[in-house]
Coordinates of C-alpha atoms in Angstrom, one line a residue:
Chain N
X1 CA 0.0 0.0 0.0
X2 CA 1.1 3.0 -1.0
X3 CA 2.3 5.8 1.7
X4 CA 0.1 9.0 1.7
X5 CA 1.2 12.2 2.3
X6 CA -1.2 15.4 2.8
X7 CA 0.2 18.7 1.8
X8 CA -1.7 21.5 3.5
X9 CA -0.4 24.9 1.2
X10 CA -2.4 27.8 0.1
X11 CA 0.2 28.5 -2.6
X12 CA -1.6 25.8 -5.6
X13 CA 2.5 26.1 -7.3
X14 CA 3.9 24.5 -4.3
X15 CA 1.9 22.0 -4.4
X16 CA 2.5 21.0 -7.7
X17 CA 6.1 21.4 -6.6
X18 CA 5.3 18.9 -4.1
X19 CA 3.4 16.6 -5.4
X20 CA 5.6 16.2 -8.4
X21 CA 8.4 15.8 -5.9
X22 CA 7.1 12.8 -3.9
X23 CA 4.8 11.1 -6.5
X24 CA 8.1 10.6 -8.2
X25 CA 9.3 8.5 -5.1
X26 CA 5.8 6.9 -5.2
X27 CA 4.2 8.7 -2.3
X28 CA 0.5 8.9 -2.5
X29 CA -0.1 12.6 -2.3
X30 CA -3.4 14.1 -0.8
X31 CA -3.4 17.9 -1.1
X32 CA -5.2 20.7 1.1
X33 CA -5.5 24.4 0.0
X34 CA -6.1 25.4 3.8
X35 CA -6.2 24.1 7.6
X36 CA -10.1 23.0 7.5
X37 CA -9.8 21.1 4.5
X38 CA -7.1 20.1 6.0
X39 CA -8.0 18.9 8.9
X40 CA -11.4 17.4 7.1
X41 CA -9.1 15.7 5.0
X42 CA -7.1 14.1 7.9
X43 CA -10.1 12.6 8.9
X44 CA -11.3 11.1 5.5
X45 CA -7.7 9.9 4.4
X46 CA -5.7 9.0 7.6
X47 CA -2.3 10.1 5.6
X48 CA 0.7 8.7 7.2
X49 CA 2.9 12.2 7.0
X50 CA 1.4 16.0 7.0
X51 CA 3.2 18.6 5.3
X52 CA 1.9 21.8 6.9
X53 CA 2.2 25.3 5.9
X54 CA 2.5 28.4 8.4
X55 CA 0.3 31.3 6.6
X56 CA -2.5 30.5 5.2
X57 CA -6.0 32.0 4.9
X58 CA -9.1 30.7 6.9
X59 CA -7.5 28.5 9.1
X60 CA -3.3 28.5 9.2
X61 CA -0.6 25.7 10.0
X62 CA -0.7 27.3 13.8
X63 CA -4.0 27.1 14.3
X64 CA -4.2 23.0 12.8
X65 CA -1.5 22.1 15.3
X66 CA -3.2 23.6 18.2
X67 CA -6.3 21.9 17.2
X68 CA -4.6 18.3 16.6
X69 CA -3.3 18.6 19.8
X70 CA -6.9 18.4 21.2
X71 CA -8.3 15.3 22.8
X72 CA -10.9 14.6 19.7
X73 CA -7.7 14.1 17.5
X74 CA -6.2 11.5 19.8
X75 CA -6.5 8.9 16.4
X76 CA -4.4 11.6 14.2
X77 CA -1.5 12.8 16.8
X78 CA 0.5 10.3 15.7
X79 CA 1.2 11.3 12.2
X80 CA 4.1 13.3 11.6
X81 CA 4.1 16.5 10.7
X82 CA 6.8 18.4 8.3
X83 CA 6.3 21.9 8.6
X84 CA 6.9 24.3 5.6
X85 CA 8.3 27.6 6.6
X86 CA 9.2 31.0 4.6
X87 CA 13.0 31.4 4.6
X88 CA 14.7 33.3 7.1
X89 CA 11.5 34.2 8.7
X90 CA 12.7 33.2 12.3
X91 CA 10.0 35.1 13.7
X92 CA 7.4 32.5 12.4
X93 CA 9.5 29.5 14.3
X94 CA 9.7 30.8 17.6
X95 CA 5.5 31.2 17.2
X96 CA 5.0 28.0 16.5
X97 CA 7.2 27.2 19.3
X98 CA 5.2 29.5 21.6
X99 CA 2.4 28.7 20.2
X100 CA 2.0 25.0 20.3
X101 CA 4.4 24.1 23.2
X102 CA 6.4 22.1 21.0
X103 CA 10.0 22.9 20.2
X104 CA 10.6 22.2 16.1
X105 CA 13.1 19.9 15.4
X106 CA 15.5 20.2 12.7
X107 CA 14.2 17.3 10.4
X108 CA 10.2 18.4 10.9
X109 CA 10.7 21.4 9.8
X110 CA 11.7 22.9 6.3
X111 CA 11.7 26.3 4.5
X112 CA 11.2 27.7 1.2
X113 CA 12.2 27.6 -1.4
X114 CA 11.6 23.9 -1.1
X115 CA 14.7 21.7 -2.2
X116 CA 13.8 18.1 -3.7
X117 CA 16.5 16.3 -2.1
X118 CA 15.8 17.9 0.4
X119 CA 12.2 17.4 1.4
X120 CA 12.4 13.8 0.2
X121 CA 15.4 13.2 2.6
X122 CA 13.2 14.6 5.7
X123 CA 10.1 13.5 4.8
X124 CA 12.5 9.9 4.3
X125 CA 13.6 10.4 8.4
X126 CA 9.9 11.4 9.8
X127 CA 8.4 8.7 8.0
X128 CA 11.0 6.6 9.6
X129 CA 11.2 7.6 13.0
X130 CA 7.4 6.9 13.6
Chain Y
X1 CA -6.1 72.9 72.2
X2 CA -6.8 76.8 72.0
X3 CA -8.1 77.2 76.0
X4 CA -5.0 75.2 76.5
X5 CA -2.4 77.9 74.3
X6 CA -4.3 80.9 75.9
X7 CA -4.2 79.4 79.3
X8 CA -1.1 79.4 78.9
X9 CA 0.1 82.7 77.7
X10 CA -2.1 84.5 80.4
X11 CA -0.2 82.0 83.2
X12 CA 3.0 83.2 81.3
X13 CA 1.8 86.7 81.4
X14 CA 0.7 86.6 85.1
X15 CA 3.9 85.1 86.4
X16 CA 5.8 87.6 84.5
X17 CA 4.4 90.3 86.1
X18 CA 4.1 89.1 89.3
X19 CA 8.1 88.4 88.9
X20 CA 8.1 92.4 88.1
X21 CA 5.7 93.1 91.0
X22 CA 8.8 91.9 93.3
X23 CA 11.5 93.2 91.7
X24 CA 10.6 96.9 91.6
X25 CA 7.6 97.1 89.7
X26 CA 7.3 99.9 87.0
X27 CA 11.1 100.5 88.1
X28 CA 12.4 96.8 86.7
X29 CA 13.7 97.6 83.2
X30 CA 13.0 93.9 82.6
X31 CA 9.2 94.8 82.0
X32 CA 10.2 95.5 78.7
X33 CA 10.2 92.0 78.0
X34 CA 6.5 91.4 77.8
X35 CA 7.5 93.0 74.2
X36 CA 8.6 89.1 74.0
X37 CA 5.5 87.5 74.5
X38 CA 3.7 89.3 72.0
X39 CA 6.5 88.9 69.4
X40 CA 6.4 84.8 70.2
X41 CA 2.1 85.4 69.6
X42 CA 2.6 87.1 66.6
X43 CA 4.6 84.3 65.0
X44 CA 2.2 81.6 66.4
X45 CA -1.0 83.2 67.1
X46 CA -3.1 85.2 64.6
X47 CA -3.5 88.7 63.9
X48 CA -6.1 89.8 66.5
X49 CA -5.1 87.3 69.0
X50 CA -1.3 88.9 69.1
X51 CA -3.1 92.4 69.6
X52 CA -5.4 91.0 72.4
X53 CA -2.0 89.9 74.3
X54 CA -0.4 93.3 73.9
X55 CA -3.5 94.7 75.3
X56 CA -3.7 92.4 78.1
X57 CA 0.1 93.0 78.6
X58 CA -0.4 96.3 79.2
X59 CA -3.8 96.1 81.1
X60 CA -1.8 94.3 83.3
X61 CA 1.0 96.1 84.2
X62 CA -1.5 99.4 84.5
X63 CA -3.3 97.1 87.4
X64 CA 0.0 96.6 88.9
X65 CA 0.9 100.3 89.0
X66 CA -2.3 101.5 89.7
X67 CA -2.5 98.5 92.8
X68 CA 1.0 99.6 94.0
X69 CA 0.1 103.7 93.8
X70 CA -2.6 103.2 95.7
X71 CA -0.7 101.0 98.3
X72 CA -2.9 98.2 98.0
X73 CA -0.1 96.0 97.5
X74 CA 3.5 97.0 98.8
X75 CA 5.9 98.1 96.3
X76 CA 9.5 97.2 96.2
X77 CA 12.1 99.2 96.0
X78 CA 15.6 98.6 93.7
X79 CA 17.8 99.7 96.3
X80 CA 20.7 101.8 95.4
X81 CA 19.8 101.6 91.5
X82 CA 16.3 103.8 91.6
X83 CA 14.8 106.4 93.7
X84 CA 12.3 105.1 96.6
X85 CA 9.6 107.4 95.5
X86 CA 9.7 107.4 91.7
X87 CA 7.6 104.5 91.4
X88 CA 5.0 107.1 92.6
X89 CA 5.8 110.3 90.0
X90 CA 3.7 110.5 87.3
X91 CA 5.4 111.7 84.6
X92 CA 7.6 108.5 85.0
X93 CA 4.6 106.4 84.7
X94 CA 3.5 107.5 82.3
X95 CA 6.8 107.6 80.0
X96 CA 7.3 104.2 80.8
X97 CA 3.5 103.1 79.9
X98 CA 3.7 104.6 77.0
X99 CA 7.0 103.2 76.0
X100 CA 6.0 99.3 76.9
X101 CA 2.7 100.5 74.7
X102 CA 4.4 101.5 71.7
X103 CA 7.0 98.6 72.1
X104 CA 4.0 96.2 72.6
X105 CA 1.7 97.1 69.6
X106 CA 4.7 97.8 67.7
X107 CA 6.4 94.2 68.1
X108 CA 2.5 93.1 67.3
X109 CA 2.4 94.8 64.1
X110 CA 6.1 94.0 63.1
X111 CA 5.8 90.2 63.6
X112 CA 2.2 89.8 62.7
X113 CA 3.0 91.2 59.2
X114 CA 5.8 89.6 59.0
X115 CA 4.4 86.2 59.5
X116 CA 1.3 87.3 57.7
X117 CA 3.4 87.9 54.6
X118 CA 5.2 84.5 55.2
X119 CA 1.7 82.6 55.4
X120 CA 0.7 84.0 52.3
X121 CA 3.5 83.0 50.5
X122 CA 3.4 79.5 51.6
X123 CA 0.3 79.3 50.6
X124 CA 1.1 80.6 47.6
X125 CA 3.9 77.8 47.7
X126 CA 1.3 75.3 48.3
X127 CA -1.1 76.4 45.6
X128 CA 1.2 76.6 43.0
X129 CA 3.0 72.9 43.8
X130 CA -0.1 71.3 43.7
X131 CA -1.0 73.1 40.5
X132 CA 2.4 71.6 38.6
X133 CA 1.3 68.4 40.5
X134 CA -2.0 68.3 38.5
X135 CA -0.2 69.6 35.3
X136 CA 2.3 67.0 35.5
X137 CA 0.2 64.4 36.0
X138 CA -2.2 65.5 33.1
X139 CA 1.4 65.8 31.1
X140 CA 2.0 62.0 32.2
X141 CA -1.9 61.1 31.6
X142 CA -0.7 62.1 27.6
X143 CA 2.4 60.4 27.5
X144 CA 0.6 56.9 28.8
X145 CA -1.9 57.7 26.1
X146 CA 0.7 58.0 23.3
X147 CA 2.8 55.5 24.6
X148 CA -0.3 53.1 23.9
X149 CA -1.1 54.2 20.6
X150 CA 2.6 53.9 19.7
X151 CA 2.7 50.5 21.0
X152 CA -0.5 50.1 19.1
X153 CA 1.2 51.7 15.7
X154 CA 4.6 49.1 16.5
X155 CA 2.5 46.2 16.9
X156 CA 0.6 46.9 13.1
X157 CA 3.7 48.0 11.7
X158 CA 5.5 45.0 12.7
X159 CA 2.9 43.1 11.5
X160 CA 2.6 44.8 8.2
X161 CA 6.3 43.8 8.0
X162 CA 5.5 39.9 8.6
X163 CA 2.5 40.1 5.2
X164 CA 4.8 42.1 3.9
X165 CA 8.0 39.7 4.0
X166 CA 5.7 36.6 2.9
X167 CA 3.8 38.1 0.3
X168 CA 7.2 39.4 -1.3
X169 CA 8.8 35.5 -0.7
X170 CA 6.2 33.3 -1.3
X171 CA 6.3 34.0 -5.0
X172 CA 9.8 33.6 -5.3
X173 CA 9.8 30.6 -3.4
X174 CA 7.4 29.1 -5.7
X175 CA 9.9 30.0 -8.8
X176 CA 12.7 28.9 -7.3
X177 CA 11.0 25.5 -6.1
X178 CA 10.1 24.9 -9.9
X179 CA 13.7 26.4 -10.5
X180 CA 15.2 23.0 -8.6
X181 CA 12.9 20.5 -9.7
X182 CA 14.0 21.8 -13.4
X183 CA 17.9 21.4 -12.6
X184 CA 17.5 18.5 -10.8
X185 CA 15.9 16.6 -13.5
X186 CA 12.3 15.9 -12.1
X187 CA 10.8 17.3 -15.3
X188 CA 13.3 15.7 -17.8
X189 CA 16.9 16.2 -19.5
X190 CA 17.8 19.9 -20.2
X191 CA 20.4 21.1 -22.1
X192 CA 23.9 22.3 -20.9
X193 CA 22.9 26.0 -22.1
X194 CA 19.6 25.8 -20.2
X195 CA 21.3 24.5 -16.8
X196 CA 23.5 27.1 -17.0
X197 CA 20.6 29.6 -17.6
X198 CA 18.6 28.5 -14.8
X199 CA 21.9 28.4 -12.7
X200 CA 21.8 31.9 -13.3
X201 CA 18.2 32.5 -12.4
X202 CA 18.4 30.9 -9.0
X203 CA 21.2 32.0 -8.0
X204 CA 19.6 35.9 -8.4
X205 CA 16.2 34.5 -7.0
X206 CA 18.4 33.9 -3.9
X207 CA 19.6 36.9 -4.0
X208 CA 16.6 38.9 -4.5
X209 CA 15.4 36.9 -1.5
X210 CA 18.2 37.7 0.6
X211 CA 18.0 41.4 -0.2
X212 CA 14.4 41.0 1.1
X213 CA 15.0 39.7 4.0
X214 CA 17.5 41.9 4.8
X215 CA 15.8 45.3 4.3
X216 CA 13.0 43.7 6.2
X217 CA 14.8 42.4 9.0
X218 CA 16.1 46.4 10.1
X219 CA 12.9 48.3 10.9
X220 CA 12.0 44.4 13.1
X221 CA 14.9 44.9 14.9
X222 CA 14.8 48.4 15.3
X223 CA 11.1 47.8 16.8
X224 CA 12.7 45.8 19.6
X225 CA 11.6 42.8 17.9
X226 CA 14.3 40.9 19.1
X227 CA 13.5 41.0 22.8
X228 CA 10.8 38.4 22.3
X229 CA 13.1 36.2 20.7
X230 CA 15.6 36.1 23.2
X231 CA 16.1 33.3 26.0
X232 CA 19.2 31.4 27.7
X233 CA 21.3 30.5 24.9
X234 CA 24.9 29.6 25.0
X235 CA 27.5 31.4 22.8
X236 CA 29.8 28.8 23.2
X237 CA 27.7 26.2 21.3
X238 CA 26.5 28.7 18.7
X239 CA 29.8 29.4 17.6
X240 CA 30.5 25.7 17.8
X241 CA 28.1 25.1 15.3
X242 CA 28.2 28.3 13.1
X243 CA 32.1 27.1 12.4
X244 CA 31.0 23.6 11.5
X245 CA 28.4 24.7 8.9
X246 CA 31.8 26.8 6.9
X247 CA 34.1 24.2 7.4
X248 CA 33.2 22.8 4.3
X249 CA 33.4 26.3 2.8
X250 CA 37.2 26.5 4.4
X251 CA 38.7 23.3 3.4
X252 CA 37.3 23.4 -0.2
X253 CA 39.0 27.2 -0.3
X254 CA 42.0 25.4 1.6
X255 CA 42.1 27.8 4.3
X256 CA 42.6 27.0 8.3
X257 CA 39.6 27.5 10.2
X258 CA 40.4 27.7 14.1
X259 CA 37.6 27.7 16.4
X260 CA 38.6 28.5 20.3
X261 CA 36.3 28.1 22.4
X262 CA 36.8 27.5 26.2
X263 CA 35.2 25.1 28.6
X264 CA 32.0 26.1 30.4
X265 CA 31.2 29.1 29.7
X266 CA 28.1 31.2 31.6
X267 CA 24.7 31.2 29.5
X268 CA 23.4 34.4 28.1
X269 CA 20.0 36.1 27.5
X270 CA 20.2 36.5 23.6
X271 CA 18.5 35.4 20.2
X272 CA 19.8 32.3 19.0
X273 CA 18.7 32.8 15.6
X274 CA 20.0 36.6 15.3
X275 CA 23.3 36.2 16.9
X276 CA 23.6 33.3 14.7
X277 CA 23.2 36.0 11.7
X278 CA 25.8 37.9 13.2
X279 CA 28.6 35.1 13.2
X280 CA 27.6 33.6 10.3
X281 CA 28.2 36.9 8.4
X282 CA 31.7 37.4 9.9
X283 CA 32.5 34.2 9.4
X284 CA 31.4 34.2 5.7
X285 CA 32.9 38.0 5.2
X286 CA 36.0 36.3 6.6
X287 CA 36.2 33.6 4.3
X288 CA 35.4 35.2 1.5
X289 CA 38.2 38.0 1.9
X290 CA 40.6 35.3 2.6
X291 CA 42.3 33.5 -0.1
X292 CA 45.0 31.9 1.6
X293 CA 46.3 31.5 5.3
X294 CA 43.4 31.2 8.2
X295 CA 40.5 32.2 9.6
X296 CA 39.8 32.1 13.8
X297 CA 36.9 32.6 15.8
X298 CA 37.2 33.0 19.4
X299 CA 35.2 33.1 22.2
X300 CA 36.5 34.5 25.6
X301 CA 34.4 35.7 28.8
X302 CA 34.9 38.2 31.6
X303 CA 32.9 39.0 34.9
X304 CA 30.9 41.7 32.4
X305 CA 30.6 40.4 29.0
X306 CA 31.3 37.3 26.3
X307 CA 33.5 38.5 23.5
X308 CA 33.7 37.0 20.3
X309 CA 36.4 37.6 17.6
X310 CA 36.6 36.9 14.0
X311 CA 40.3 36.9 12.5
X312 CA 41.2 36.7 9.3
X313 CA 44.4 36.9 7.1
X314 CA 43.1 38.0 4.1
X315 CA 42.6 41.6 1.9
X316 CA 41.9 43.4 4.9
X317 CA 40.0 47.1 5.0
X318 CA 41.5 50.3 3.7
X319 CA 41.6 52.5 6.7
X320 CA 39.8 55.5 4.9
X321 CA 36.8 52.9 4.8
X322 CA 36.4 51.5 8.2
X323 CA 34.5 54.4 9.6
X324 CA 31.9 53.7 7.1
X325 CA 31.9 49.8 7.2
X326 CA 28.7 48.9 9.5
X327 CA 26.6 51.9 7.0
X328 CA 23.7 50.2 5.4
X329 CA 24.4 49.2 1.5
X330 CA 28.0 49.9 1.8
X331 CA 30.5 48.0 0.1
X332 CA 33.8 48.0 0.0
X333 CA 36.2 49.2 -3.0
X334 CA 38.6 46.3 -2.7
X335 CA 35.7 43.8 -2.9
X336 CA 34.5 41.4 -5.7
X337 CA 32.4 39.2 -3.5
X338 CA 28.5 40.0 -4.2
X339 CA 26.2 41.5 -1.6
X340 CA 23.6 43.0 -0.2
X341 CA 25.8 45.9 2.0
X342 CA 23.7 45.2 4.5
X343 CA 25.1 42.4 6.3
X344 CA 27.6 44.1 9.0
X345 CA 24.8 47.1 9.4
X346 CA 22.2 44.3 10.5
X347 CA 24.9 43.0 12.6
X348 CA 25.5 46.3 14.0
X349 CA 21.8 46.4 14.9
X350 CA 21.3 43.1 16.3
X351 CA 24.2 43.3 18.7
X352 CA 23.1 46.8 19.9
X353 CA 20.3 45.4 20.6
X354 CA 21.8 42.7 22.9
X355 CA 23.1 46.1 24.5
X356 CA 26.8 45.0 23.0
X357 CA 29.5 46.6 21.0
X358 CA 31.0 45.6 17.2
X359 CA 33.8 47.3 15.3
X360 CA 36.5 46.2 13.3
X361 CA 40.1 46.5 13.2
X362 CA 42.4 46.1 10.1
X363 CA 45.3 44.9 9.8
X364 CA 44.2 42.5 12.7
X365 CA 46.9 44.0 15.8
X366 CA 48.0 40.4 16.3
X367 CA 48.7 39.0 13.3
X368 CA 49.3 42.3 11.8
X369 CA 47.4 40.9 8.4
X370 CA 44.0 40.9 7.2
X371 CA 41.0 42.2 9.9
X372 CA 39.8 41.6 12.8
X373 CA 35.8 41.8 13.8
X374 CA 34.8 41.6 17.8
X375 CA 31.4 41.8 19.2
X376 CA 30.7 42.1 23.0
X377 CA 27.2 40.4 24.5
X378 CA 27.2 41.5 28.6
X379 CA 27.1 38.7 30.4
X380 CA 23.5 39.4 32.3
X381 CA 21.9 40.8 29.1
X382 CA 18.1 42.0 29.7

């Protein structure tokens, strides 16, 4: 069975970056155009890795972590998350960090420009470590 | 309180006189001193009060004479010093009444306008502080008020800033994504020419993105941005890790890079991510400069302040530049290296707002070659 992998991005060129990307490793790839698809699409899918973005309209990348980390989303807070942020924009790090409680790792987090090698080498290492 | 202070001065008053009575009456040039009482009155006592005491002064010494005249009670003679008799003449009498009168009412009036003139000014005094009071305080009621609304105006600005940085990356992030999946051969072969083109292309996206970041990344740290980024960080480690990143960078341009760094040093209140900016650019500066020999960068602490230094053997600074170095978009004459110019003035501005010092010095004094970059953080940083 294939591995799925949800991109959440509001930006529809980097996710035809992305999907390009993994389907050429054979990833099944799910994609989102903001957090409440997102998060409906976590539901209908179970994908085994997210790739989140920060900003986005409606509902953003901050707002889908803090709501994951609810008790109704026990099933889901498993799946890894590989969070997409803009280059050099530090400031949007230390949110999520104070935002969500959760310090960011170096492999669960990448920033654009997005690099084939590598996002396929992190999202490699997340899938991995589950 | 007020029976008690009148009480008192009549007592006073009495006694004095009776004191008089015994020492020669109207002859005792010491009755002069009921002048005293009514001076004391008129600093203490009101206006009137002070006039009803001279009165009663001199009421009273008229009873006395008139009591010992009439031999009612004895009079006493200052033997040797006054005639028996003159206590009886009445011209005498009368020149002395008349003296203690105009002595009396004129110590009233003296010290009664005297301290009338000093109430009024204190209450002037009192008026007028608590007037500046109220002023001031209105003055500081404004100042609150615009201190607010400029925290207000930093807050949008800052986040104008943040839509402004994403909106003006998220587009070139998306061309240089498609950029990479084009060169690295996701959407089929391309020829030399085209690589090369595209090589070119990326390589000014990133630079275009740098710029960005840059010219964004001065009015955030000039807002005092930075404070909420900073925590307990260690120096040490940073620049542990900032020279491991370029030590690829060194041994492909066969230079030396030294990193000293002692043992346990103290934590410091900074942000990681800025002050790794800082080092990164002197270290990068360095190496770029440098075409042969070495590059150090060390960290040493005192009781006050971490130091670190970035030494380098390479083209060094004409002097006639170095007061201009840390300017924003300057760039050296001697230089071929591209840039934004911005690099050491964003340097300059993070580590000022650590509440350090940066400057430069070239040729480094110890090696007497290239230049030499230090930056100070204080050790209990705020």
């Amino acid at each position: 069975m294939a591995v799925k992998v949800l991109t959440i991005d509001d930006d529809p060129d980097i996710l035809i970056a992305l999907t390009l990307i993994l389907e050429s490793q054979g990833y099944e790839v799910i994609t989102a155009r903001d957090g409440l698809e997102g998060l409906g699409r976590v539901k209908l899918d179970v994908p085994n890795l997210i790739i989140l973005d920060l900003m986005m309209p409606r509902m953003d990348g901050f707002a889908v972590c803090k709501e994951l980390q609810k008790p109704e989303w026990v099933k889901y807070q498993h799946i890894p998350k590989l969070i997409l942020t803009s280059i050099r924009e530090d400031a949007s790090r230390r949110r999520y960090e104070l935002e969500t409680g959760v310090t960011l790792e170096a492999d669960s987090y990448i920033e654009k420009p997005i690099h084939p090698d590598v996002l396929l080498e992190n999202v490699a290492k997340l899938l991995k470590g589950k | 309180m007020k029976i008690y202070l009148y009480t008192n001065v009549f007592i006073d008053l009495i006694m004095l006189i009776v004191l008089i009575h015994f020492t020669g009456g109207i002859e005792n040039p010491f009755i002069f001193l009921l002048t005293l009482h009514v001076i004391l009155a008129g600093i203490g006592l009101s206006h009137k009060t002070t006039y009803f005491i001279a009165t009663v002064a001199l009421l009273l010494v008229g009873i006395m004479v008139a009591l010992e005249c009439t031999g009612l009670i004895p009079h006493i003679n200052l033997e040797g010093f006054i005639s028996p008799d003159q206590y009886k003449q009445t011209n005498y009498i009368i020149a002395i009444l008349v003296a203690l009168a105009v002595l009396l009412y004129s110590g009233a009036y003296l010290t009664t306008a005297i301290s009338g003139e000093l109430r009024k000014r204190q209450r002037q005094v009192v008026t007028l502080t608590q007037q500046i009071l109220a002023e001031k305080e209105a003055e500081l009621d404004v100042s609150a008020r615009e201190i607010d609304k400029l925290e207000e105006e930093k807050k949008r600005f800052l986040s104008f800033l943040g839509m402004a940085a994403h909106d003006l990356k998220a587009p070139l992030a998306a061309i240089q994504g498609f950029l990479w999946l084009i060169l690295t051969g996701y959407t089929g072969k391309i020829t030399d020419k085209q690589r090369d083109m595209l090589d070119r292309s990326s390589r000014r996206i990133n630079d275009l993105v740098n710029l960005i970041s840059d010219l964004l990344d001065i009015p955030r740290i000039e807002a005092g941005q930075l404070v909420q980024e900073m925590k307990e960080i260690s120096l040490g480690e940073l620049v542990k890790h900032c020279a491991d990143d370029f030590s690829t960078v060194a041994k492909e341009k066969g230079l030396d890079l030294n990193v000293e760094v002692p043992e346990n040093i103290r934590k410091i209140k900074g942000s990681d991510v800025r002050l790794r900016q800082v080092i990164t650019n002197l270290l990068s500066n360095a190496l770029n400069y440098t075409l042969w020999g070495s590059v150090t960068i060390r960290l040493t602490e005192t009781e006050s302040e971490q130091r670190v230094e970035v030494m380098d053997t390479g083209i060094g600074i004409p002097p006639q530049e170095l007061p201009r170095l840390f300017n924003d978009f300057f760039r050296g004459s001697n230089v071929s290296v591209k840039g934004t110019g911005l690099g050491l003035a964003i340097s300059k501005r993070i580590i000022e707002a650590h509440g350090g010092k940066i400057w430069v010095e070239s040729p480094c004094p110890e090696t007497n070659k290239g230049s030499k970059f230090t930056f100070t953080i204080p050790s209990k940083s705020r």
